PDB file of C-alpha atoms in Angstrom:
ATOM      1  CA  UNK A   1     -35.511  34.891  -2.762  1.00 32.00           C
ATOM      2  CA  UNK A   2     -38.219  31.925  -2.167  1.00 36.00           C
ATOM      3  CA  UNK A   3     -39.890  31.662   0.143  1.00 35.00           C
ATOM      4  CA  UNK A   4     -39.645  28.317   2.114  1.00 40.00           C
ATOM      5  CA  UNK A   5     -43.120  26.568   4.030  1.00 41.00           C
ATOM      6  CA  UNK A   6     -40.424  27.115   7.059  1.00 39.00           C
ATOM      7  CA  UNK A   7     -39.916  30.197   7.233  1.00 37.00           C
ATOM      8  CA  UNK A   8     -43.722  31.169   7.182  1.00 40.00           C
ATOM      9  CA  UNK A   9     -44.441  28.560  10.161  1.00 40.00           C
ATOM     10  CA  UNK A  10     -40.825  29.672  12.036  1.00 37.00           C
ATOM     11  CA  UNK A  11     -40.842  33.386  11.665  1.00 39.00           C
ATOM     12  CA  UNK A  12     -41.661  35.524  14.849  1.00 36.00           C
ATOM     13  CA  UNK A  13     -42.703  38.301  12.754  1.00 39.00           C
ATOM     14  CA  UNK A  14     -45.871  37.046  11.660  1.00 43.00           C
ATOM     15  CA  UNK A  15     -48.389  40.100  10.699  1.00 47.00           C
ATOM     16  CA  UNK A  16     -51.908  40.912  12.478  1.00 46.00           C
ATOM     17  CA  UNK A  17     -53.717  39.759   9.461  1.00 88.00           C
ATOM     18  CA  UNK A  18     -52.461  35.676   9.924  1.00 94.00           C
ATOM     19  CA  UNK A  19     -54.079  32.927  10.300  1.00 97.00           C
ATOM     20  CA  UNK A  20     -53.315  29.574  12.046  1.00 97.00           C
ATOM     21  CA  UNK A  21     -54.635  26.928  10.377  1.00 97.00           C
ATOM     22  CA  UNK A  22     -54.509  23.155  10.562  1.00 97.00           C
ATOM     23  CA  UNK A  23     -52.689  21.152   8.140  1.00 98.00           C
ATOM     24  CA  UNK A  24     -52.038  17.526   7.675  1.00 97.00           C
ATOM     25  CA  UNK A  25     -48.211  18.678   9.304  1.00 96.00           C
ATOM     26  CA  UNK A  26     -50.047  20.317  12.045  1.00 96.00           C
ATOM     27  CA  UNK A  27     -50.857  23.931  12.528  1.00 97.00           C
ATOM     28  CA  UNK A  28     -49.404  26.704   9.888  1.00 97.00           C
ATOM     29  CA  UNK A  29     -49.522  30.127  10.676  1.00 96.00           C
ATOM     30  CA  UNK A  30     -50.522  32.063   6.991  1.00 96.00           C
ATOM     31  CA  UNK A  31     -51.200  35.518   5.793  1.00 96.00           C
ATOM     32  CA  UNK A  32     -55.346  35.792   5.569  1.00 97.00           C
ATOM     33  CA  UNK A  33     -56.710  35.758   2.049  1.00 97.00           C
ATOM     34  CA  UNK A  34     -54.173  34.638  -0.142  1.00 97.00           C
ATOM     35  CA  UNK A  35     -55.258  36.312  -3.813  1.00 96.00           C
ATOM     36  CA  UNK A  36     -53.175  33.586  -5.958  1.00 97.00           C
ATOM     37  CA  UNK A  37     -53.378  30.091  -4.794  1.00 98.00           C
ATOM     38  CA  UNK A  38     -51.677  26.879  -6.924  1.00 98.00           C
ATOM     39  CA  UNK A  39     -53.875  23.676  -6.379  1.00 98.00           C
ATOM     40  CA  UNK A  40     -51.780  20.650  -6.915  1.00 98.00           C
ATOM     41  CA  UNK A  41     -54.275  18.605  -4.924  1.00 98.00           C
ATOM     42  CA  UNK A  42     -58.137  17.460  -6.457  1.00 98.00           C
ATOM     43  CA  UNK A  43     -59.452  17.617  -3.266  1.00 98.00           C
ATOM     44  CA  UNK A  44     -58.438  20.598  -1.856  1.00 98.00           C
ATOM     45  CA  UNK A  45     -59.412  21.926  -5.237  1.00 98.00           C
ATOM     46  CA  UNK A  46     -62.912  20.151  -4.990  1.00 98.00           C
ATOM     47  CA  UNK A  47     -63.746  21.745  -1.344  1.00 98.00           C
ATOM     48  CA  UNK A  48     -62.480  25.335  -2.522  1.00 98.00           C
ATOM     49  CA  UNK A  49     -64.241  25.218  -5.509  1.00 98.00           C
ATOM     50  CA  UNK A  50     -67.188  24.543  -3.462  1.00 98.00           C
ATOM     51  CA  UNK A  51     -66.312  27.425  -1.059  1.00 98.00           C
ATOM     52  CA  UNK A  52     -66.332  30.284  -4.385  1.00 97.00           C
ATOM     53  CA  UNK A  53     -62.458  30.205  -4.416  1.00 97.00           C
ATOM     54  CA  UNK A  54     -60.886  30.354  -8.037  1.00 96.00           C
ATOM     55  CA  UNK A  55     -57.600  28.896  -8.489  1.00 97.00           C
ATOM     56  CA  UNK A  56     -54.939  30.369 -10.194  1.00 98.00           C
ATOM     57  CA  UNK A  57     -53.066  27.341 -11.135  1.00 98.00           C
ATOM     58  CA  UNK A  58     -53.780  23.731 -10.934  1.00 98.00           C
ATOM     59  CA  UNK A  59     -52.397  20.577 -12.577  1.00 97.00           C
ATOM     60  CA  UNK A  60     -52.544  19.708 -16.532  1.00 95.00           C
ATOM     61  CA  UNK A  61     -54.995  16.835 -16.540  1.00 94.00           C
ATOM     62  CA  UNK A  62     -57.693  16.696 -14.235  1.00 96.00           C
ATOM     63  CA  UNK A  63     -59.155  13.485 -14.069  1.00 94.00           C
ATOM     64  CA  UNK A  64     -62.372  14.681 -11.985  1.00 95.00           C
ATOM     65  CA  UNK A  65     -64.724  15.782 -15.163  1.00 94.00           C
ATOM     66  CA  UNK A  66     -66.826  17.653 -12.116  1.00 95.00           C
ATOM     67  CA  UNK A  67     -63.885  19.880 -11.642  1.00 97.00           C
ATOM     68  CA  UNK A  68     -62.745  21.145 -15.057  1.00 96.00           C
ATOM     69  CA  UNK A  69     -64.876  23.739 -15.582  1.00 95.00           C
ATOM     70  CA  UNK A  70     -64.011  25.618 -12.420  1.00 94.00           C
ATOM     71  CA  UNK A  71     -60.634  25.717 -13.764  1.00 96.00           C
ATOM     72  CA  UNK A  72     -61.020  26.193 -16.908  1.00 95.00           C
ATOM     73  CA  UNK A  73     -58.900  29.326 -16.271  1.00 96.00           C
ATOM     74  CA  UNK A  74     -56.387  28.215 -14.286  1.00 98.00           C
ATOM     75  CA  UNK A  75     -52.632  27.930 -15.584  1.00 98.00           C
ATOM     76  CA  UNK A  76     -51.294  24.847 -15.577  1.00 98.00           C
ATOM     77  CA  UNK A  77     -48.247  24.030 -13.292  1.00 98.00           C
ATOM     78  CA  UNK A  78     -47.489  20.632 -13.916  1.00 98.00           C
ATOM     79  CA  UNK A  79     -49.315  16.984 -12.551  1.00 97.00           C
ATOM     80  CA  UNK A  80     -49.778  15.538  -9.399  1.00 94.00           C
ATOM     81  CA  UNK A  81     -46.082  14.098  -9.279  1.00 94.00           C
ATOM     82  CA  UNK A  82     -44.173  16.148 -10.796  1.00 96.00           C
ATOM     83  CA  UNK A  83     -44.806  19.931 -10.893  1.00 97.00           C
ATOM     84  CA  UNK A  84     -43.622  22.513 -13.166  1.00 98.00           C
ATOM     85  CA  UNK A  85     -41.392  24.757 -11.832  1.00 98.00           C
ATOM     86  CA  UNK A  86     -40.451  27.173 -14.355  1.00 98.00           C
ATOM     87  CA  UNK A  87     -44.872  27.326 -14.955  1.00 98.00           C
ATOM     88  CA  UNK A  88     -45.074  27.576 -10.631  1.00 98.00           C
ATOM     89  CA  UNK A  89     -42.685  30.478 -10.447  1.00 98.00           C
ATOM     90  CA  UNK A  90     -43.957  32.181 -13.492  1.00 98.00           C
ATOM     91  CA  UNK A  91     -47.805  31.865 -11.977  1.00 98.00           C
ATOM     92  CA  UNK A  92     -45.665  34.138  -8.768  1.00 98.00           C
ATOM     93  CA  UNK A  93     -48.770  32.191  -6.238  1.00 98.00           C
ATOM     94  CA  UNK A  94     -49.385  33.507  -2.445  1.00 97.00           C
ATOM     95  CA  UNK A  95     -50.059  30.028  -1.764  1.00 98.00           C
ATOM     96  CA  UNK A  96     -49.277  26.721  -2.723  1.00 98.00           C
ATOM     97  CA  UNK A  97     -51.452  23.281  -1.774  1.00 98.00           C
ATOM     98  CA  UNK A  98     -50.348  19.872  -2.404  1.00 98.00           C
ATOM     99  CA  UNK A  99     -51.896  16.151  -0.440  1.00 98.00           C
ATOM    100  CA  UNK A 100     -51.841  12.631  -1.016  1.00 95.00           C
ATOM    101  CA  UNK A 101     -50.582  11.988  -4.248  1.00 94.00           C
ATOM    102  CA  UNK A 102     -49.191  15.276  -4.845  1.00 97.00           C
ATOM    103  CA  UNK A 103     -48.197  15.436  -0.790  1.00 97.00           C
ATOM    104  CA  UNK A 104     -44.240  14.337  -1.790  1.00 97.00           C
ATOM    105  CA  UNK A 105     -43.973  17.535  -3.478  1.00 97.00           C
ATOM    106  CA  UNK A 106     -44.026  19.623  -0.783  1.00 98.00           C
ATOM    107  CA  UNK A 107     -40.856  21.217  -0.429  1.00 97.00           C
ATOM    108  CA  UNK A 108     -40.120  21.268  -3.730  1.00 97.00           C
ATOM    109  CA  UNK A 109     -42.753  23.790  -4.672  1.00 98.00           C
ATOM    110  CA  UNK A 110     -41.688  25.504  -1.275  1.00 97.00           C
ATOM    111  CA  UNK A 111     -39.011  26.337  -3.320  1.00 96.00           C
ATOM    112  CA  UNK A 112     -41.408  28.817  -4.791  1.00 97.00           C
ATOM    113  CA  UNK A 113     -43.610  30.066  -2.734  1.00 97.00           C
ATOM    114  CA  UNK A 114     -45.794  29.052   0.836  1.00 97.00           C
ATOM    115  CA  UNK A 115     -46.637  25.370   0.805  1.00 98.00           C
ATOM    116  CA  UNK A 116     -49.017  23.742   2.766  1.00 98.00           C
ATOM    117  CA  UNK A 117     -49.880  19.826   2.829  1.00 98.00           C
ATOM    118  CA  UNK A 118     -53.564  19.112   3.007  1.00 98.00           C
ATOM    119  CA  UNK A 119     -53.811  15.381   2.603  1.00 98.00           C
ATOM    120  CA  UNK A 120     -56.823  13.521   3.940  1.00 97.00           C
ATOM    121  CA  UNK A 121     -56.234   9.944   4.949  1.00 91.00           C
ATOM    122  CA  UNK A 122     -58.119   7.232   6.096  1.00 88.00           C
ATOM    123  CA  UNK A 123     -60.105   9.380   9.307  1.00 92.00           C
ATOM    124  CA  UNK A 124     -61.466  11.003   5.784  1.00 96.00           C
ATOM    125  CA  UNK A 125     -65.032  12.588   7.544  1.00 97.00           C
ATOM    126  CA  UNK A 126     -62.849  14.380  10.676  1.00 97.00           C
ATOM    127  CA  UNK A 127     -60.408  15.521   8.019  1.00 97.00           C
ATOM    128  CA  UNK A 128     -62.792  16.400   5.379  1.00 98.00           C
ATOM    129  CA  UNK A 129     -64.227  18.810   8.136  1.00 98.00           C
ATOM    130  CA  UNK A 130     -60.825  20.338   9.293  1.00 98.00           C
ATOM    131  CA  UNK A 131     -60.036  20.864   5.579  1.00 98.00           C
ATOM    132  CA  UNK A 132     -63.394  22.932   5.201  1.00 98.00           C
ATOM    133  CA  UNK A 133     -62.614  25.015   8.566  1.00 98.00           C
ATOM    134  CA  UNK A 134     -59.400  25.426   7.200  1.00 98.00           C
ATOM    135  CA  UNK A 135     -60.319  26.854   4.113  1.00 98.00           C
ATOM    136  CA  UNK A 136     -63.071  29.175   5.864  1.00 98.00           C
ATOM    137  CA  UNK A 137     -60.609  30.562   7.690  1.00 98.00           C
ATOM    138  CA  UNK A 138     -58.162  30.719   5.564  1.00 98.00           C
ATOM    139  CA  UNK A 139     -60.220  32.820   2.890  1.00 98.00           C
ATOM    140  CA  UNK A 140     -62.911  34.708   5.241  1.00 97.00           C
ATOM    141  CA  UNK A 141     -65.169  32.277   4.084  1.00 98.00           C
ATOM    142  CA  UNK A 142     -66.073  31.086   7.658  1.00 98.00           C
ATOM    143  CA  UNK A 143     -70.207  31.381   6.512  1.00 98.00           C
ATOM    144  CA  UNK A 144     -69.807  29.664   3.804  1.00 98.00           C
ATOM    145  CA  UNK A 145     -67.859  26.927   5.299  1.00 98.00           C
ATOM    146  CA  UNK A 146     -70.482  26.625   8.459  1.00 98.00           C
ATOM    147  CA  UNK A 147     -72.971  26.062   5.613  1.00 98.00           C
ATOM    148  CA  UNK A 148     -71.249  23.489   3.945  1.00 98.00           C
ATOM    149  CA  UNK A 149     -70.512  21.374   7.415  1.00 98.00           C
ATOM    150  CA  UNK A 150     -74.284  21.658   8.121  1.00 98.00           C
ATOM    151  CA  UNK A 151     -75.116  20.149   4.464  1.00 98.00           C
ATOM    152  CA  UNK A 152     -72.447  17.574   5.066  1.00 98.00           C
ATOM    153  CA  UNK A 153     -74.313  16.422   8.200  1.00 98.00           C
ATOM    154  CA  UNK A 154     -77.920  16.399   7.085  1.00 98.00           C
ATOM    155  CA  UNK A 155     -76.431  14.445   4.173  1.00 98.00           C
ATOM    156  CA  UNK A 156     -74.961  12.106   6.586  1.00 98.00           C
ATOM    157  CA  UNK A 157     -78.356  11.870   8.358  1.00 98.00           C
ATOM    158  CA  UNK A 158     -80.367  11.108   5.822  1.00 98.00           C
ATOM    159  CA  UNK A 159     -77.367   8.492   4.455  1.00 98.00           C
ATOM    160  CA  UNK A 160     -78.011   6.880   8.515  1.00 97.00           C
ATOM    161  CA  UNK A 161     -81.415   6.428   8.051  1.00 97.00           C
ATOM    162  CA  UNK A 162     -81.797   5.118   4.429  1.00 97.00           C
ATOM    163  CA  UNK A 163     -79.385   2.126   5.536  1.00 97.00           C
ATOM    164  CA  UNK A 164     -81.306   1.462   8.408  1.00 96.00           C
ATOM    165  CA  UNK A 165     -82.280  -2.333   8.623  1.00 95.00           C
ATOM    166  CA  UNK A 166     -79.394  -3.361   6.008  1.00 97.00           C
ATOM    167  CA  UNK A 167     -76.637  -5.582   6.980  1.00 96.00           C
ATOM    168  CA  UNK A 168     -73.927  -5.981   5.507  1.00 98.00           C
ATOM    169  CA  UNK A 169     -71.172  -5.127   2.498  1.00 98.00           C
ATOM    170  CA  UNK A 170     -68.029  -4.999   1.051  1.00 98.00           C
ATOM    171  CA  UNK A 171     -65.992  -2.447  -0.583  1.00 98.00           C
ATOM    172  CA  UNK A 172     -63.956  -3.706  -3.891  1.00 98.00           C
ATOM    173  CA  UNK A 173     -61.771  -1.810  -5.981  1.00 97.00           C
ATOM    174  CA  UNK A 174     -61.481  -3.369  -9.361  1.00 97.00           C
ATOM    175  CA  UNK A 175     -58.036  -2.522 -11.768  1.00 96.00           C
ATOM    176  CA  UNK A 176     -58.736  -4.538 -14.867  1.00 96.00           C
ATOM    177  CA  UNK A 177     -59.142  -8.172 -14.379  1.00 96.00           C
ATOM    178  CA  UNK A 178     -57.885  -7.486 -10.613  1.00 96.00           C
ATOM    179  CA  UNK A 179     -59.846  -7.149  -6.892  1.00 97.00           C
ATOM    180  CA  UNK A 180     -58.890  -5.813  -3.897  1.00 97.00           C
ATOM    181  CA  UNK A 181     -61.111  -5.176  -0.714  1.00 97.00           C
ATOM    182  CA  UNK A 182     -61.383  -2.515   2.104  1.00 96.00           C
ATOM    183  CA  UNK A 183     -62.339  -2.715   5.261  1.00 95.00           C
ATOM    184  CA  UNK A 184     -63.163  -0.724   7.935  1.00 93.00           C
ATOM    185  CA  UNK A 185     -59.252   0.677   8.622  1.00 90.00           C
ATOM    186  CA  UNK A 186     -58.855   1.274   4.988  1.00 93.00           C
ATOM    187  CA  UNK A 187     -58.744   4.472   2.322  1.00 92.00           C
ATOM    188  CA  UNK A 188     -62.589   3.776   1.836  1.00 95.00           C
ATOM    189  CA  UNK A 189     -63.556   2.683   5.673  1.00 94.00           C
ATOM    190  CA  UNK A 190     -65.632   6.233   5.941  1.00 96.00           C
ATOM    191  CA  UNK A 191     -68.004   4.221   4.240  1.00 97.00           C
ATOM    192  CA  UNK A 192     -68.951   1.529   6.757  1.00 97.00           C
ATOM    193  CA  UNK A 193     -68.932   3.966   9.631  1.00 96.00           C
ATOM    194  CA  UNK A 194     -71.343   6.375   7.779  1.00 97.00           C
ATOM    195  CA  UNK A 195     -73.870   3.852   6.423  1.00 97.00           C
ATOM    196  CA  UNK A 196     -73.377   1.481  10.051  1.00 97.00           C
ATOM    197  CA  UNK A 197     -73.402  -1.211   7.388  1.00 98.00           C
ATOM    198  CA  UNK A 198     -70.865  -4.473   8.726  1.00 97.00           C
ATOM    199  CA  UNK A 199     -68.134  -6.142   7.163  1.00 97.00           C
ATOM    200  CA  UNK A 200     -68.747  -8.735   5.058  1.00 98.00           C
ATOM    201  CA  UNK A 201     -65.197 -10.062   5.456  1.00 96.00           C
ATOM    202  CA  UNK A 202     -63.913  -8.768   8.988  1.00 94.00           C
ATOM    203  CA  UNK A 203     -60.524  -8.851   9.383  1.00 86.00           C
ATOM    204  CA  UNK A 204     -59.148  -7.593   5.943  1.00 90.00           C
ATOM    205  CA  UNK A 205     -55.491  -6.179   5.675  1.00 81.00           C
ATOM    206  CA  UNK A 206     -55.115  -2.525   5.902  1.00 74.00           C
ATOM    207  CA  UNK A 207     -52.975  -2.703   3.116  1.00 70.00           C
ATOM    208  CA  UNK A 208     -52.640   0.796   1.390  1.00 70.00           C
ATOM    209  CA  UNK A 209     -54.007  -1.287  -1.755  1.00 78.00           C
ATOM    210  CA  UNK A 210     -56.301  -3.347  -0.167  1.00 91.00           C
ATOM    211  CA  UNK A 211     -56.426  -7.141   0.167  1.00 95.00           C
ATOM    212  CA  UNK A 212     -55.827  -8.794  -3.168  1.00 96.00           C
ATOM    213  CA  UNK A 213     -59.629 -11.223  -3.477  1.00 97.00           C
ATOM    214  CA  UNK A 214     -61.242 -13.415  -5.874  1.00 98.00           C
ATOM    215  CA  UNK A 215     -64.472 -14.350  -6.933  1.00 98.00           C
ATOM    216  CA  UNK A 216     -64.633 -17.139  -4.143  1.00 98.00           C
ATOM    217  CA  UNK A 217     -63.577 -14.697  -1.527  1.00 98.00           C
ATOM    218  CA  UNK A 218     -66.405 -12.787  -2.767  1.00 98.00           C
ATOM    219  CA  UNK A 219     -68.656 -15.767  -2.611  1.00 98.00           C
ATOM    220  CA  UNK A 220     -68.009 -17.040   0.764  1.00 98.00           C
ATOM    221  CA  UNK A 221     -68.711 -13.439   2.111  1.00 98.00           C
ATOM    222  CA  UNK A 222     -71.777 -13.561   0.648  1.00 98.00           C
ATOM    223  CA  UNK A 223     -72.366  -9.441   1.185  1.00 98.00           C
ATOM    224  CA  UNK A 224     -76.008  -8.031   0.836  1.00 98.00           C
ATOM    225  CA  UNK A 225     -73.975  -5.124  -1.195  1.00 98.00           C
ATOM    226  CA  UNK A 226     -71.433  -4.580  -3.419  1.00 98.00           C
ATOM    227  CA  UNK A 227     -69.609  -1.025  -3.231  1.00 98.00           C
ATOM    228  CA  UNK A 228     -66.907  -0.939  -6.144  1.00 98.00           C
ATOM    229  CA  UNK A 229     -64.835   1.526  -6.897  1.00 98.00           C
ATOM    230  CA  UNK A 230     -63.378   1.390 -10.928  1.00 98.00           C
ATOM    231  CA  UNK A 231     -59.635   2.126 -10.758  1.00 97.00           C
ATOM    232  CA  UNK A 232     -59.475   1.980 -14.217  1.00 96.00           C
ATOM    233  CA  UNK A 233     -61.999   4.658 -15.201  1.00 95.00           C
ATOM    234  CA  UNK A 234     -60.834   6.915 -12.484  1.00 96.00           C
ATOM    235  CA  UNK A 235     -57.687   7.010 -14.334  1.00 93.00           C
ATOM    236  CA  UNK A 236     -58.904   6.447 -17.667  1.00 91.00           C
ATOM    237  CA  UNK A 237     -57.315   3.776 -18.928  1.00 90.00           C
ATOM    238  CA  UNK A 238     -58.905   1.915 -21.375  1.00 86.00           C
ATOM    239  CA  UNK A 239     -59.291  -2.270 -20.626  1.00 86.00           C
ATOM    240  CA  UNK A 240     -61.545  -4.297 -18.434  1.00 93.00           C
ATOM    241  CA  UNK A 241     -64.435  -2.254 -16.405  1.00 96.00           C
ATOM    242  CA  UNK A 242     -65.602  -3.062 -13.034  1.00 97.00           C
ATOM    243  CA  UNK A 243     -68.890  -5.131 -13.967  1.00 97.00           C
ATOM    244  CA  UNK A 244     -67.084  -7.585 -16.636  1.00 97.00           C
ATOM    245  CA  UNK A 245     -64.192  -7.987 -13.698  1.00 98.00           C
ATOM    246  CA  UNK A 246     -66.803  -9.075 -10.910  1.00 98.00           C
ATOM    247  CA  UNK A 247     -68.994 -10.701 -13.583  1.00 97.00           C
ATOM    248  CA  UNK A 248     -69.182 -14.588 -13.119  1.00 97.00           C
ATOM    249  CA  UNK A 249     -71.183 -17.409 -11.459  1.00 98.00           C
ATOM    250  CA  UNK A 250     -69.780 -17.089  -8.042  1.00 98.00           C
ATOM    251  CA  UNK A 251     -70.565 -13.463  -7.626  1.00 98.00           C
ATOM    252  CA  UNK A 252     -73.512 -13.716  -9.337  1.00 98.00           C
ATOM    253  CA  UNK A 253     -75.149 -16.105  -6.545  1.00 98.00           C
ATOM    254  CA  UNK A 254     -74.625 -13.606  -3.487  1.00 98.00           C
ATOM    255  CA  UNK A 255     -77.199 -11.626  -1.930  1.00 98.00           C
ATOM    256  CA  UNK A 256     -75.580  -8.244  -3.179  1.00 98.00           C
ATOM    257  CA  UNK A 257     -75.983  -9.168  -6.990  1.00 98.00           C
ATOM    258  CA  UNK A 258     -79.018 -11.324  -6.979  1.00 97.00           C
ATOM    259  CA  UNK A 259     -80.842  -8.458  -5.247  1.00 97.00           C
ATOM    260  CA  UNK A 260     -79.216  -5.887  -7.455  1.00 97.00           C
ATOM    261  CA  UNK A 261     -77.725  -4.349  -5.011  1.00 98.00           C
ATOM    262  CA  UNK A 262     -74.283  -3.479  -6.673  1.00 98.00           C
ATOM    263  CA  UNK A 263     -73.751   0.183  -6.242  1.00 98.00           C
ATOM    264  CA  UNK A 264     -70.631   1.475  -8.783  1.00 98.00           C
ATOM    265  CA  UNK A 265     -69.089   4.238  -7.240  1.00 98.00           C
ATOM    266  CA  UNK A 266     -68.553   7.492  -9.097  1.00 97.00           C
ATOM    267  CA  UNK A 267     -64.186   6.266  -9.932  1.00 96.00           C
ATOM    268  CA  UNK A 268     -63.133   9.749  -9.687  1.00 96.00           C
ATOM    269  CA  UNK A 269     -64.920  11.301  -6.781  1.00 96.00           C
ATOM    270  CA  UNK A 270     -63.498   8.201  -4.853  1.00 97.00           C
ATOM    271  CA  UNK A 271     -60.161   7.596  -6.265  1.00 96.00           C
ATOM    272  CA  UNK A 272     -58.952  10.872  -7.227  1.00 96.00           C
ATOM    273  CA  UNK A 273     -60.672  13.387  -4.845  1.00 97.00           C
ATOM    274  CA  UNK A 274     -61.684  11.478  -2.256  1.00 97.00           C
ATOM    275  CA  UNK A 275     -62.787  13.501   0.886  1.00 97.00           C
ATOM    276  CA  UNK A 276     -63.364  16.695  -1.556  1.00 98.00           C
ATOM    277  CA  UNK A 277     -66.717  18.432  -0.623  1.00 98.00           C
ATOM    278  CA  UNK A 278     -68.216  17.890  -3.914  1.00 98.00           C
ATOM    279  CA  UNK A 279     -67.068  14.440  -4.246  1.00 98.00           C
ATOM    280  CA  UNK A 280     -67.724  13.463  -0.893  1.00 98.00           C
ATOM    281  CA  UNK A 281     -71.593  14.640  -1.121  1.00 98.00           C
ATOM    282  CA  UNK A 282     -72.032  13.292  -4.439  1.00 98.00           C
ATOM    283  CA  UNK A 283     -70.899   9.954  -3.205  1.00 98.00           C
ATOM    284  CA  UNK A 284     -73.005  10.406   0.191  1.00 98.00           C
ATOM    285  CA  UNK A 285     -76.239  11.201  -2.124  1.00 98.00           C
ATOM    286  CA  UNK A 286     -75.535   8.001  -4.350  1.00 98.00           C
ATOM    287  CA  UNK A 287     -75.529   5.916  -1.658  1.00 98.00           C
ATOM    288  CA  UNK A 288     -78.319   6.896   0.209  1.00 98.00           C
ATOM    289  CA  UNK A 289     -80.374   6.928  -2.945  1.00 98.00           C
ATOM    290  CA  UNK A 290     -79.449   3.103  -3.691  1.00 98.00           C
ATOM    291  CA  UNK A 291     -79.957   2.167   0.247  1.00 98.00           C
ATOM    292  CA  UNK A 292     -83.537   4.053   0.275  1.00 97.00           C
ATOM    293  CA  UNK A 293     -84.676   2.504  -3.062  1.00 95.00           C
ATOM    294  CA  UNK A 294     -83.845  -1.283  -1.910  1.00 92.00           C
ATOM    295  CA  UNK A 295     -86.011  -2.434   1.321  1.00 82.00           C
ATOM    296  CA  UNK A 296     -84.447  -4.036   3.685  1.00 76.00           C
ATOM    297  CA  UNK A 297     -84.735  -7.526   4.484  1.00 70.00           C
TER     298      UNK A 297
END
């Protein structure tokens, strides 16, 4: 009979060896240890890779090339939309997590087995935390996890001080020929709070997508850096890149790109597995490398 995400959090029976952790649906009371977990989401599977847990199972196509070889192993069960059911059940997981894109699926692969929805959403350095508590205590890894927290912060430290005396930027996701920026109550707003670097452009919608710009938008900001984010590759599709899309006069007479201070963001860590552990200190050690190589003014 499956097993349904409701009946794990609802029964009173629950067993001496579970474990209450917290979930983007609150807190979810699970048996400690679970020995065959199905990753439908790349940044749960980015912070348990990082935390020496193998999956069994994970999607077809993962898009994060820093991720493949840890699941090189793993059987597939399907994409981040639509999983495979018949694959799921056959794989006979302890544990199933899903988030964001994957996050709809939920109680369809409860169908199957435990479910648990670990999305991280905008508050992405609080969550990215919980997630990596979670997982410690989750799989006894609760040493491994402390570790990884204390890395985060020193990372964060050092992040602080290298964009000390900078001033301002703006956050642009390209898609082809298109623009859209994010500000500081947006998918990529971590970013302003850990660097302390301003708006350019205060007051941007906190449109899932972003606010639609163009070069002139750009322009009139005038930001001392560009952050951009390539849709495009994350995905990859093939077309226009990031640096042709922002290329032109207008963008070419602000601070950010007379200075050379454009910083392309790795597309996948970002897009795809934002808030991962891997992702999120690759993208944390990028940053402060670019901030620390260009004085401030």
């Amino acid at each position: 009979m499956a097993i349904t995400l409701s009946s794990v959090v609802l029964s009173s029976a629950t067993s001496a060896q579970d474990v209450g952790i917290q979930t983007a649906q609150g807190t979810v009371e699970l048996p400690a240890n679970p020995q065959r977990v199905a990753v439908y989401d790349m940044a749960a599977l980015d912070t348990l890779q990082a935390m020496g847990v193998t999956p069994a199972g994970t999607i077809d196509d993962i898009m994060v090339p820093a991720l493949r070889e840890g699941a090189r192993d793993a059987a597939p069960v399907g994409t981040l939309f639509e999983p495979d059911l018949e694959a799921l059940a056959g794989l006979a997981p302890d544990l199933v997590i899903v988030g964001g894109r994957s996050s709809t699926q939920l109680q369809t692969v409860s169908q199957v087995a435990p479910a648990i929805d670990m999305t991280i959403d905008t508050d992405l350095l609080p969550e990215a935390r919980a997630r990596i508590d979670a997982y410690g205590t989750l799989f006894g890894k609760q040493d491994r996890a402390a570790q990884m927290r204390e890395t985060l912060d020193d990372k964060l430290a050092a992040l602080e001080d290298a964009a000390h005396g900078h001033n301002t930027a703006m956050i642009v996701m390209t898609n082809g020929p298109k623009m859209a920026a994010y500000g500081k109550g947006s998918r990529f707003g971590w970013i302003y709070g850990a660097t302390g670097l301003a708006e350019a452009a205060p007051d941007l919608d906190e449109a899932t997508h972003g606010q639609a710009i163009t070069h002139e938008f750009i322009a009139e900001a005038d930001p001392d850096w560009l952050l951009v984010v390539d849709r495009g590759a994350a995905i990859g599709e093939d077309g226009q890149g990031a640096k042709a899309t922002l290329t032109s006069d207008l963008v070419a007479g602000t601070t950010a790109w007379s200075r050379g201070q454009v910083v392309y963001l790795d597309p996948a860590a970002n897009y795809i597995a934002a808030g991962g552990y891997g992702s999120l200190i690759a993208t944390l050690d990028q940053l402060t490398k670019a901030l620390a190589d260009s004085p401030a003014r």
